[in-house]
Short mmCIF file of C-alpha atoms in Angstrom, two decimals:
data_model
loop_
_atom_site.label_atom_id
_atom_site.label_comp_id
_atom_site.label_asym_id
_atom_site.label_seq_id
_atom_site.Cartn_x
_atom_site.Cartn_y
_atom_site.Cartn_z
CA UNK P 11 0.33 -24.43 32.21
CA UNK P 12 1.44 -23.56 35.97
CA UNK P 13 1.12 -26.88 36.50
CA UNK P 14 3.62 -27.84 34.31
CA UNK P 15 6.43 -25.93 35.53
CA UNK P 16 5.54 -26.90 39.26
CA UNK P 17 6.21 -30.57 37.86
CA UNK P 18 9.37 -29.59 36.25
CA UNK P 19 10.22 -28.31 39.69
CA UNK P 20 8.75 -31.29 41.42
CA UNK P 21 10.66 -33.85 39.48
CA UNK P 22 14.05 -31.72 39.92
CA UNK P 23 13.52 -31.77 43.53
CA UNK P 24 12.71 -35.66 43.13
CA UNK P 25 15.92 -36.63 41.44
CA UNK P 26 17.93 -33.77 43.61
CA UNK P 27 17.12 -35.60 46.99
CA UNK P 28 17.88 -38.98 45.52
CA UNK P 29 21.43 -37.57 43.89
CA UNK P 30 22.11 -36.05 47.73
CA UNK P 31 21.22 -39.54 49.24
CA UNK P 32 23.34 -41.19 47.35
CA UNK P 33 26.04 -38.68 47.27
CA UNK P 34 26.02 -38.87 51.51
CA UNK P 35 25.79 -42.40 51.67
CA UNK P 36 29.00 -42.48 49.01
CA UNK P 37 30.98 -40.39 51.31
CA UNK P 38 29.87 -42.38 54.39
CA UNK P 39 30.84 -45.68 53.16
CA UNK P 40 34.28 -44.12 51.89
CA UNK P 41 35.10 -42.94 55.06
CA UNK P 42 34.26 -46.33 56.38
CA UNK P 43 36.21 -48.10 54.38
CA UNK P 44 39.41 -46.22 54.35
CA UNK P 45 39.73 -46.09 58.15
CA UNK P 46 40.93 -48.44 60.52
CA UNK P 47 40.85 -48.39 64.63
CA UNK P 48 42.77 -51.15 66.59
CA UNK P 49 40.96 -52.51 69.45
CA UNK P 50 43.11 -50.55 72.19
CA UNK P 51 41.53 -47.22 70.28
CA UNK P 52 38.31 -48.60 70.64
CA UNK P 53 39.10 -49.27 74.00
CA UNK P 54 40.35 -46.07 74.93
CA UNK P 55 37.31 -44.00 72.89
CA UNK P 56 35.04 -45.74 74.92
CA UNK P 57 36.53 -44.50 77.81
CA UNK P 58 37.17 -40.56 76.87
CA UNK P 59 33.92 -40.44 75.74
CA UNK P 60 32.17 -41.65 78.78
CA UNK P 61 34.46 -38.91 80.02
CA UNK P 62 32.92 -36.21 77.44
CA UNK P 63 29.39 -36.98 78.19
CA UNK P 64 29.07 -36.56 81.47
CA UNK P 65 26.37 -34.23 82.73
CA UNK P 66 25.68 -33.22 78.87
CA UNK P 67 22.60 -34.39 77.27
CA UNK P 68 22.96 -33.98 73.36
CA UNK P 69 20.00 -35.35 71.00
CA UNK P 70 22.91 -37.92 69.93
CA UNK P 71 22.83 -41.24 71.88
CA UNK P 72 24.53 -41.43 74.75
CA UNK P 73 27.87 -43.51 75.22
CA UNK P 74 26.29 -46.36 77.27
CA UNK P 75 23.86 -46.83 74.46
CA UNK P 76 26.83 -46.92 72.15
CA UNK P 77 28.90 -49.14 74.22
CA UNK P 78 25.55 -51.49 74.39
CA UNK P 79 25.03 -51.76 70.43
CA UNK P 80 28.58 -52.70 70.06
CA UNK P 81 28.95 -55.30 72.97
CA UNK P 82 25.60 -56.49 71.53
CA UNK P 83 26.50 -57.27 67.99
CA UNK P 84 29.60 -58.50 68.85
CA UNK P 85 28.12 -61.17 71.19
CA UNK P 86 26.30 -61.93 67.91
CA UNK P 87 29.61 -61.77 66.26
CA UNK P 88 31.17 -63.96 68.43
CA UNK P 89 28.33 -66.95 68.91
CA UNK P 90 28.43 -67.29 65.06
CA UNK P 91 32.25 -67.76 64.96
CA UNK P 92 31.83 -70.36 67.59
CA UNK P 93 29.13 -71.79 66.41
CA UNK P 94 29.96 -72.29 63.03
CA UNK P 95 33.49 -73.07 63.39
CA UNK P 96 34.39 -70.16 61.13
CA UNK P 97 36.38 -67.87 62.31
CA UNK P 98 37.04 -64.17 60.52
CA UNK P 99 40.51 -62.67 61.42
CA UNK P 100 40.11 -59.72 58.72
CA UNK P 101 37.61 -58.00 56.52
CA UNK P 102 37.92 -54.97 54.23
CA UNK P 103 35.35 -53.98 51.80
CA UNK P 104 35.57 -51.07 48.85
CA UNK P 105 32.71 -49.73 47.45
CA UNK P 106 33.21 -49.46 43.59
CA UNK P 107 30.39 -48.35 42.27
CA UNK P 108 27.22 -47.19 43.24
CA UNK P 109 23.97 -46.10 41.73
CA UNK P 110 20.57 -45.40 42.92
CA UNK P 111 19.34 -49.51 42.17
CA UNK P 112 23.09 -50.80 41.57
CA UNK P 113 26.02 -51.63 44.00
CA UNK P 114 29.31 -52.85 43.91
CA UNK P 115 31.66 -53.41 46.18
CA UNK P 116 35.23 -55.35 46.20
CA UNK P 117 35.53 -57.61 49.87
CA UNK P 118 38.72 -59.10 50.85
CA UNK P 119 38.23 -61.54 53.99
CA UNK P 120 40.37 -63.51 55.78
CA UNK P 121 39.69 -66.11 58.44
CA UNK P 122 40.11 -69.96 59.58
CA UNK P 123 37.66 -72.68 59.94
CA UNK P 124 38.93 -75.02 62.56
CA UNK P 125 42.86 -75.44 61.69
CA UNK P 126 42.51 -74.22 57.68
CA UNK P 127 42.87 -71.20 57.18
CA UNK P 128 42.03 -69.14 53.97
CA UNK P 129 41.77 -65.65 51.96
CA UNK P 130 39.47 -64.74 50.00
CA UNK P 131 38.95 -61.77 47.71
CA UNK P 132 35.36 -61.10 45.40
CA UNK P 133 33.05 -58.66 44.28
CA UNK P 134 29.26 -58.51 44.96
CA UNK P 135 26.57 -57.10 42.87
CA UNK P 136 23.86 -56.22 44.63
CA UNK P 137 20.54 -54.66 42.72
CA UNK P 138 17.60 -53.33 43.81
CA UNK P 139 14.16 -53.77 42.04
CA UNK P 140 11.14 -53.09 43.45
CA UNK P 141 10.65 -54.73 46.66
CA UNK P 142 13.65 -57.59 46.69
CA UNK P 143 17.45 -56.88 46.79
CA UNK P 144 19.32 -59.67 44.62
CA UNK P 145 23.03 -60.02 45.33
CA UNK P 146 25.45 -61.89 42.91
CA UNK P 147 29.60 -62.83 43.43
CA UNK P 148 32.07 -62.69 40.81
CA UNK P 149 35.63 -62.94 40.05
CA UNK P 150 36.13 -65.18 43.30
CA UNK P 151 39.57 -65.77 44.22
CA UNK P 152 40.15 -68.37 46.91
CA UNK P 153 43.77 -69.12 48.59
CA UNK P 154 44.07 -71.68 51.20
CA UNK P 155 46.78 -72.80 53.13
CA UNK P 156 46.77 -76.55 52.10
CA UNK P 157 46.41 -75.52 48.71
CA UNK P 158 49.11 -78.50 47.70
CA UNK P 159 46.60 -80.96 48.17
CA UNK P 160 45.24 -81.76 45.46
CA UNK P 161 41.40 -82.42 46.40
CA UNK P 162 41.60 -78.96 47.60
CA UNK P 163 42.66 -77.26 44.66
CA UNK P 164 40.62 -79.12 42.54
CA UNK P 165 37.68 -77.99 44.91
CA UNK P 166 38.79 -73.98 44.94
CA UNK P 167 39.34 -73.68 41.30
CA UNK P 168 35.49 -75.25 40.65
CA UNK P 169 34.05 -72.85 42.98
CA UNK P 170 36.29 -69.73 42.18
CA UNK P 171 34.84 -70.95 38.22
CA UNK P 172 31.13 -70.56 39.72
CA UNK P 173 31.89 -67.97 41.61
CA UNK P 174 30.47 -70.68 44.33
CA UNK P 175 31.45 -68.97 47.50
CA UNK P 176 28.06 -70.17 49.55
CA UNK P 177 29.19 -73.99 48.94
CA UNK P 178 32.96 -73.24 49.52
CA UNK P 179 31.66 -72.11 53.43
CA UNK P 180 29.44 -75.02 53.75
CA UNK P 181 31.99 -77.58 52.14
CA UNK P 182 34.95 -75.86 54.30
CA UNK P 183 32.82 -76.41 57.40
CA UNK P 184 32.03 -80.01 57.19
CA UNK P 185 35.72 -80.56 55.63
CA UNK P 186 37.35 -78.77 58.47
CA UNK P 187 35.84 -80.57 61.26
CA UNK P 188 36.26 -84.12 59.49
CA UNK P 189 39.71 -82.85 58.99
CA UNK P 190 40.26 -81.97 62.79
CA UNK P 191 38.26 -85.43 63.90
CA UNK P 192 40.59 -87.14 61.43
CA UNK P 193 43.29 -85.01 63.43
CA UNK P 194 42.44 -85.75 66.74
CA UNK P 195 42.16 -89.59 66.08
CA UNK P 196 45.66 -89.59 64.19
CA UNK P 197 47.21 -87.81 67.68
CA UNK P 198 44.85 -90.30 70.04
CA UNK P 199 47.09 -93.33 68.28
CA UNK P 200 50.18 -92.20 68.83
CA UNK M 28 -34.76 -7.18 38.30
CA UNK M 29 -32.57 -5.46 40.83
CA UNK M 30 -32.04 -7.90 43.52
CA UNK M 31 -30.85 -10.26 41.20
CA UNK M 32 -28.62 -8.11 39.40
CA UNK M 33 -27.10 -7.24 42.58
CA UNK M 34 -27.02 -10.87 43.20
CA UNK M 35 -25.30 -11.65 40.02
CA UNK M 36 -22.81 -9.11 40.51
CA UNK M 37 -21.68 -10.38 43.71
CA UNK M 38 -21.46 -13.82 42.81
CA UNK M 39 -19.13 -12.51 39.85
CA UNK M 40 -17.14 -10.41 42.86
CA UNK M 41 -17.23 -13.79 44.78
CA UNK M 42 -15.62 -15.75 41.80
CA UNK M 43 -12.74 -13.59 41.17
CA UNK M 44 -11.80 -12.98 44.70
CA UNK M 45 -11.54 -16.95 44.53
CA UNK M 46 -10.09 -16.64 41.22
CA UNK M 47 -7.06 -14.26 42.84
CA UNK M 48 -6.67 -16.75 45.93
CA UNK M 49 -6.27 -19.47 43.60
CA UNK M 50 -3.69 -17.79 41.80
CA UNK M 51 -1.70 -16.54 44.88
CA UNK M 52 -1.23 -19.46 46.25
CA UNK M 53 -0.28 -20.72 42.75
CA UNK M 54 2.46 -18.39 42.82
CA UNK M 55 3.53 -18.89 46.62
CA UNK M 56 3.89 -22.50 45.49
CA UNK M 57 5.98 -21.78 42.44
CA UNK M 58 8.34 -19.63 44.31
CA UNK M 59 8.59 -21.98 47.18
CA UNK M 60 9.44 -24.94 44.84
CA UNK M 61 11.71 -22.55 43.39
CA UNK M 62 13.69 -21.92 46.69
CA UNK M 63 13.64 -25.32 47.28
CA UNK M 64 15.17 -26.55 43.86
CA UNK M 65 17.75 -23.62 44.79
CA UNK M 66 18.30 -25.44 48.30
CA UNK M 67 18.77 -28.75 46.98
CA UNK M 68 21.54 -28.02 44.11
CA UNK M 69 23.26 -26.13 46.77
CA UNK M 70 23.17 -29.04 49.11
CA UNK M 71 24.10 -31.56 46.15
CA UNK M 72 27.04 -29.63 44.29
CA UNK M 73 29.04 -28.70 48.20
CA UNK M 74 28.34 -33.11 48.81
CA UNK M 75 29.84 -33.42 45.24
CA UNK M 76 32.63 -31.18 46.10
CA UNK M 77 33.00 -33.10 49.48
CA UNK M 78 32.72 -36.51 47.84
CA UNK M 79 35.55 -35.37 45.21
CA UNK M 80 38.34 -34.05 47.76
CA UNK M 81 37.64 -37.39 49.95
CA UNK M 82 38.56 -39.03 46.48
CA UNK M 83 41.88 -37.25 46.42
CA UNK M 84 42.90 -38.06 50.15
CA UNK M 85 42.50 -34.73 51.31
CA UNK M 86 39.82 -34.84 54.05
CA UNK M 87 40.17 -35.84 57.68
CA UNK M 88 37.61 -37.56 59.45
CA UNK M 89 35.34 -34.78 60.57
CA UNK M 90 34.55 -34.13 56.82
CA UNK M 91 36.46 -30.88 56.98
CA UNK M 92 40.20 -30.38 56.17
CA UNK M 93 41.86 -31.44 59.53
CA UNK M 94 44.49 -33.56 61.22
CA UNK M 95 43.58 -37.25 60.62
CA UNK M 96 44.91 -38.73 63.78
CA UNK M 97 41.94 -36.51 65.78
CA UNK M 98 38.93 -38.41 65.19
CA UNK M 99 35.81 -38.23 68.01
CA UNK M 100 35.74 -40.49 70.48
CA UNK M 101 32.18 -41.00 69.32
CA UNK M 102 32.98 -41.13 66.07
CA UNK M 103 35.65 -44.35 66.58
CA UNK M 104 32.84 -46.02 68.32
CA UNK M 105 30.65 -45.53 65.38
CA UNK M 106 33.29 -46.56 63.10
CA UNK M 107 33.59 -49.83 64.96
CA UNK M 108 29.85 -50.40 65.27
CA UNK M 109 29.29 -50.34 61.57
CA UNK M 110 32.73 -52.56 61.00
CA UNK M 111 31.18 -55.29 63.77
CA UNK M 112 27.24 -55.19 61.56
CA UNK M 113 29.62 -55.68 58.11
CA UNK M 114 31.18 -58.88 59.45
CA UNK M 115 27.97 -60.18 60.76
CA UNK M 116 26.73 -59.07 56.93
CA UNK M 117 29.24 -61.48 55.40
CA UNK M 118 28.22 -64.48 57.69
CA UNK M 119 25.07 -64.21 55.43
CA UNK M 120 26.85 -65.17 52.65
CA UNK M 121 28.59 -68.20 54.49
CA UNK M 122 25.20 -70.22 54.30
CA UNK M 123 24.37 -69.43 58.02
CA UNK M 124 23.88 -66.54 60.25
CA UNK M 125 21.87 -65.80 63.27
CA UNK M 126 21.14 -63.47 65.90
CA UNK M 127 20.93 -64.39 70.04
CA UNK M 128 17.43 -63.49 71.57
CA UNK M 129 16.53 -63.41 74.81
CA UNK M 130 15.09 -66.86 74.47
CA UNK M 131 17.52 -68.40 72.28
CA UNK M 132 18.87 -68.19 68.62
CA UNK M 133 17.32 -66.49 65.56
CA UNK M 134 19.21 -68.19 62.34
CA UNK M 135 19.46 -67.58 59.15
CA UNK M 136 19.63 -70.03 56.75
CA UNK M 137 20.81 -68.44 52.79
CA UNK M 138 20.30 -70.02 49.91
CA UNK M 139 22.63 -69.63 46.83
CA UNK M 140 22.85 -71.33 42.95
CA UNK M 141 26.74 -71.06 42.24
CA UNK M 142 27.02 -66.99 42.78
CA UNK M 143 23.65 -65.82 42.66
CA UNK M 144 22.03 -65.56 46.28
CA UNK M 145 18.50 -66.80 46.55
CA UNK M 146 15.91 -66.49 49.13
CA UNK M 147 16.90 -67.34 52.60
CA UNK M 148 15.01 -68.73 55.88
CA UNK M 149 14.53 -68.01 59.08
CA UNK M 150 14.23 -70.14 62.32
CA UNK M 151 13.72 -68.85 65.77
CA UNK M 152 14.79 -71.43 68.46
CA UNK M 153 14.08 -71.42 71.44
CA UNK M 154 17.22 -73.17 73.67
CA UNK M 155 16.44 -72.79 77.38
CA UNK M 156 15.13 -76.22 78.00
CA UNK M 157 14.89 -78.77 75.16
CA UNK M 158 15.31 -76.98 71.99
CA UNK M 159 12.22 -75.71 70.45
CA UNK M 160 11.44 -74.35 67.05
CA UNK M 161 9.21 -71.04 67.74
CA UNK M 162 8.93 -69.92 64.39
CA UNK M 163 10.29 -70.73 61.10
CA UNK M 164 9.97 -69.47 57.53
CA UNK M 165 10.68 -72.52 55.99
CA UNK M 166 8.01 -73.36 53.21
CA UNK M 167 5.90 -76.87 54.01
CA UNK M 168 6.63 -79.35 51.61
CA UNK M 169 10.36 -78.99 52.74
CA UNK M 170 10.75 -81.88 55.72
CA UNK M 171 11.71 -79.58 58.66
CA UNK M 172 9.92 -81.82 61.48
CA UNK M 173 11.34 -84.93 60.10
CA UNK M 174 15.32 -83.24 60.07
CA UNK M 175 14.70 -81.16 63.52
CA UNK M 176 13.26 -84.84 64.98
CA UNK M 177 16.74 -86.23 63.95
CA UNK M 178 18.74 -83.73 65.01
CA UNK M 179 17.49 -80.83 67.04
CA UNK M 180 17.76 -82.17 70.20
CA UNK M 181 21.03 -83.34 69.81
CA UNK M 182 23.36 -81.24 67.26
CA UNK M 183 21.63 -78.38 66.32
CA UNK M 184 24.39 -77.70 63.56
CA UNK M 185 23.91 -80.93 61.79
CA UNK M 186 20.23 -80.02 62.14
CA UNK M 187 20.69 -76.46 60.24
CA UNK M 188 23.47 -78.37 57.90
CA UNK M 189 21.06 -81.29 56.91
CA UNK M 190 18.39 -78.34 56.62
CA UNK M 191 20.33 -76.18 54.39
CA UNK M 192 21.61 -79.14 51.82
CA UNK M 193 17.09 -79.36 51.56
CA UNK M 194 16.82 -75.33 51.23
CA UNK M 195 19.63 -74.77 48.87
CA UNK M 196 18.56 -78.01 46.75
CA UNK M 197 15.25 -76.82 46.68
CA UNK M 198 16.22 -73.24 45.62
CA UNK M 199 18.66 -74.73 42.96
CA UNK M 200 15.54 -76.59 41.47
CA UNK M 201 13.75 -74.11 41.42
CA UNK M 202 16.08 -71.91 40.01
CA UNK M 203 16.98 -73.74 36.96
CA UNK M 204 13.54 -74.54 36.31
CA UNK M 205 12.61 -70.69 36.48
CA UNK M 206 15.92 -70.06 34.18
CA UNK M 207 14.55 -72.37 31.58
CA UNK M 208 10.98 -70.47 31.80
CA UNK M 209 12.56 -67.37 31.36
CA UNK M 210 15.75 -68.12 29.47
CA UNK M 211 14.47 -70.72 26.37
CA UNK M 212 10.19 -70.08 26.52
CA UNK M 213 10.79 -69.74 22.85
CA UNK M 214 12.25 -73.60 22.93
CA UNK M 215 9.06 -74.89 25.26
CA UNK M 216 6.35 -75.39 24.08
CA UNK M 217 2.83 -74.92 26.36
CA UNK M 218 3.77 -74.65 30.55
CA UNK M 219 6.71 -76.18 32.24
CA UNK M 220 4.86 -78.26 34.84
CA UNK M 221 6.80 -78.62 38.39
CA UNK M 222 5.31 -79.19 41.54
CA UNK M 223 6.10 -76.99 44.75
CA UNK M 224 8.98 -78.92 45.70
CA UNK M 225 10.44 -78.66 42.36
CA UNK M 226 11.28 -82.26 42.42
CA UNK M 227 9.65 -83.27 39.36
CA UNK M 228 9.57 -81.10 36.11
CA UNK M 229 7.70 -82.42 32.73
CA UNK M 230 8.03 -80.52 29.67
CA UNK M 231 7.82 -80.72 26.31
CA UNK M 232 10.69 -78.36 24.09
CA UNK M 233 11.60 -78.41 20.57
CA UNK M 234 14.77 -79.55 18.64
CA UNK M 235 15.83 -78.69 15.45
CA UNK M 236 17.49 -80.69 13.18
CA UNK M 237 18.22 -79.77 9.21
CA UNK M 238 15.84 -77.06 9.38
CA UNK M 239 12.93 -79.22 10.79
CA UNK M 240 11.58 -78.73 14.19
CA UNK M 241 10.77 -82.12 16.41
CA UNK M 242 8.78 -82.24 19.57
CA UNK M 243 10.71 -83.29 22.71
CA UNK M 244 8.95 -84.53 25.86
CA UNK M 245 11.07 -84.51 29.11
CA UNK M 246 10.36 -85.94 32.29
CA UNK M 247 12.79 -84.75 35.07
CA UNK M 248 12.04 -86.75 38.99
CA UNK M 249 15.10 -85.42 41.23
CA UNK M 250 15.12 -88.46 44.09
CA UNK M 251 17.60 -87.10 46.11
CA UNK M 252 15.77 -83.84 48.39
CA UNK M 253 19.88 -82.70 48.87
CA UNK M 254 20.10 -83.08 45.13
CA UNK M 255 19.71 -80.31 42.25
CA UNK M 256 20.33 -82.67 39.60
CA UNK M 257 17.79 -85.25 38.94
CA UNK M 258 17.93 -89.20 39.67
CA UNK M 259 15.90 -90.32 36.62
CA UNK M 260 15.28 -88.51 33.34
CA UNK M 261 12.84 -89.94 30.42
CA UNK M 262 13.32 -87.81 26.87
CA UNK M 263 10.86 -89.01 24.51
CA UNK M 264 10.38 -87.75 20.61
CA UNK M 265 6.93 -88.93 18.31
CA UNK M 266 7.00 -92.68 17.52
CA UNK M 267 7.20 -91.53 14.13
CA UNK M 268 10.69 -89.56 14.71
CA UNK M 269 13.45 -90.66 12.74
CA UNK M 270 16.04 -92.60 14.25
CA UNK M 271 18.88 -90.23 14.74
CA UNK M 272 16.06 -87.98 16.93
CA UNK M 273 15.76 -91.18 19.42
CA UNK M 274 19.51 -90.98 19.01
CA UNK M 275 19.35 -87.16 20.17
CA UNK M 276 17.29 -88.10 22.88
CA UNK M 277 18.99 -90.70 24.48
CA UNK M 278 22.11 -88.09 24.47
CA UNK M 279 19.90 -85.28 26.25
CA UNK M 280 18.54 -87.65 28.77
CA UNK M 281 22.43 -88.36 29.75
CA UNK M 282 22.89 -84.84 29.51
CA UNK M 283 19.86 -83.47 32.09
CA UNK M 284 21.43 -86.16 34.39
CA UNK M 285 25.13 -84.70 34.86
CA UNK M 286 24.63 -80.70 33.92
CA UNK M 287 22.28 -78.39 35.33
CA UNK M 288 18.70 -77.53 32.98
CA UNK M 289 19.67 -74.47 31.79
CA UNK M 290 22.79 -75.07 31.15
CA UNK M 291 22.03 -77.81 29.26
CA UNK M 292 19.57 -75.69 27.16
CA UNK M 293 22.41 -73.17 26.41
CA UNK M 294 24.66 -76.04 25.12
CA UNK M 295 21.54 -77.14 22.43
CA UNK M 296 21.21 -73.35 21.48
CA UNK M 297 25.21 -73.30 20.85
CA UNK M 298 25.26 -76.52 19.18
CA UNK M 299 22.36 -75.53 16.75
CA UNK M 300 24.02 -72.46 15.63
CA UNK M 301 27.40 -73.75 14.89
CA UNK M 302 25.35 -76.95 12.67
CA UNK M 303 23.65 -74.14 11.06
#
């Protein structure tokens, strides 16, 4: 019977923690999403706080650590754009909804792959059960810049139909570099 | 008499002394569970209230009412960090991604079936002096040595191209094959047979046709590794089927060959109801 009420208690506390997780990781991703630093402000934080830091020793990581992480990932950043020819000049994401196994989120993403260049906007859906996280895209919307052509728009409205955004990337990537060989030819003849 | 009497009684004593522990520490639990449950609702209704004024525009960055053109310098930094890892999340969803390791390149290869993301692979290289696969997650019955002795050596993104078109083939196979399982088991009859690959699928389903039921038997060999749809379909119905059933099976042996399995299976479902 005291048993009982320490489950009651239990299973408050249970659902209580997950509520707060979620509710912190809401207001994280909001802040995230609704700010915006140029690069001369990164710049210039890195440099103040290197200033700040000095001779303090916080729990918090210190600023060379930070400066590390971020020079780090965007050497990743970097090799992938080069590597893959596809090149990402903007990115903003909104968080829509969010539940403890459910997430949505709106992405707008602009970028060029060799000489085309191309927005997109689309929402992902990505669940959570049990062990794997499944992640689905809808209501794709694709604009490129040689959108006249007719090929092309006959390619973007299949895929924004299947919501097909993994084969638009692939397709974009072989089509933009037979598109710049085709390019480079036309300019070696004349 | 006496000495076990006495006994008695202090076993008795013993027992409700543990008795009282027991239900001390009952009641120290209680109350701390209590406090805690207290604790917690605070915590959650001042995030809720936090979460609700960020709604409305009104907080700075600092999570407390300020001016929003002071942010940390620390806090900037973090900002960018976590923009730079969301950019590097959407290369995932390009097809290809990677990481650089000491020795080389980890990459990523994602699979996909129109907009539902499947499982992806993994391929350390090694680039230092001839390129080297280290490790790979890439199942065995997919031709990796075959593609990486064509390519690796020479354009490593043709090799993780020509790779891919195999991985997101395979996954598409396997995909629609699992769809049909799960989508129309009440149309197949006995076990969808496939093989790891997924490249050859035999099944028998059933059509209905003025209220009668007719075994199908489909045979589905996909040729082409790059390919999700198959090269060569064989529908077959009873040798005692009327004609207009070898009619209907001619059509769905056209039909597995241009439109994807399940797909296929939702057109017969739609079909059948509007007959009906």
């Amino acid at each position: 019977m005291d048993n009982s009420i320490c489950q009651v208690y239990e299973d408050e506390i249970q659902s209580l923690e997950e509520e707060i997780k979620l509710l912190a990781e809401k207001y994280e991703e909001s802040q995230q999403e609704s700010t915006f630093f140029s690069d001369e402000e990164i710049l210039m934080s890195i440099k103040s706080f290197q200033r700040e830091f000095q001779g303090q020793s916080k729990g918090h990581e210190s600023p060379s650590d930070l400066k590390a992480q971020l020079e780090s990932l965007e050497t990743d950043l970097s090799f992938l754009m080069k590597f893959t020819g596809i090149q990402f000049t903007s990115h903003s994401k909104k968080t829509v909804e969010k539940t403890t196994n459910r997430t949505v989120r709106k992405h707008r993403l602009s970028g060029n792959c060799h000489s085309l260049s191309f927005q997109l906007e689309f929402q992902l859906l990505e669940m959570q059960n049990k062990e794997t996280v499944s992640a689905v895209i809808t209501d794709l919307s694709i604009i490129m810049e040689s959108g006249e052509d007719s090929d092309v728009s006959k390619f973007v409205s299949s895929t924004e139909e299947h919501g097909n955004l993994l084969t638009f990337f692939r397709s974009l990537s072989s089509y933009a570099e037979w598109y710049e060989h085709r390019r480079c030819t036309f300019l070696h003849f004349k | 008499g006496v000495f076990a009497h006495l006994e008695m009684l202090e076993a008795r004593a013993h027992e409700a002394a543990v008795k009282q522990e027991e239900t001390e520490q009952q009641e120290e639990k209680l109350a701390r569970l209590k406090a805690r449950v207290q604790e917690l609702r605070l915590q959650r209704d001042e995030l809720r209230a936090k979460v609700d004024l960020q709604q409305k525009g009104q907080l700075g960055k600092e999570g407390v009412v300020s001016d929003p053109a002071q942010p940390s310098a620390r806090a900037v930094l973090e900002w960018k960090i976590k923009s730079v890892k969301a950019m590097l999340q959407v290369f995932y969803l390009t097809g290809i991604s990677g990481k650089l390791t000491k020795r080389g390149v980890c990459f990523c290869i994602s699979t996909a079936y129109e907009g539902t993301y499947l499982d992806s692979y993994h391929l350390d290289l090694l680039t230092k002096a001839e390129v080297q696969i280290h490790r790979h997650s890439v199942p065995i019955f997919i031709p990796l040595e075959q593609i990486a002795k064509k390519y690796l050596q020479t354009d490593i993104r043709r090799f993780l191209s020509v790779l891919s078109d195999h991985l997101n083939a395979y996954a598409g196979r396997r995909y629609q094959a699992d769809q049909l399982q799960g989508r129309f088991s009440n149309r197949i009859e006995g076990t969808l047979q496939r093989n790891s690959l997924c490249n050859l699928l035999v099944f028998n389903y059933n059509v209905s046709s003025k209220s009668k039921t007719f075994p199908f038997n489909a045979r589905l060999l996909y040729g082409d590794l790059c390919c999700s749809l198959p090269t060569e379909v064989t529908v077959s119905c009873t040798p005692d089927a009327p004609a207009s059933l070898a009619e209907m099976a001619a059509a769905h042996s056209d039909l597995f060959r241009r439109v994807a399995l399940h797909k296929a299976f939702c057109s017969f479902s739609s079909a059948e109801e509007s007959v009906d």
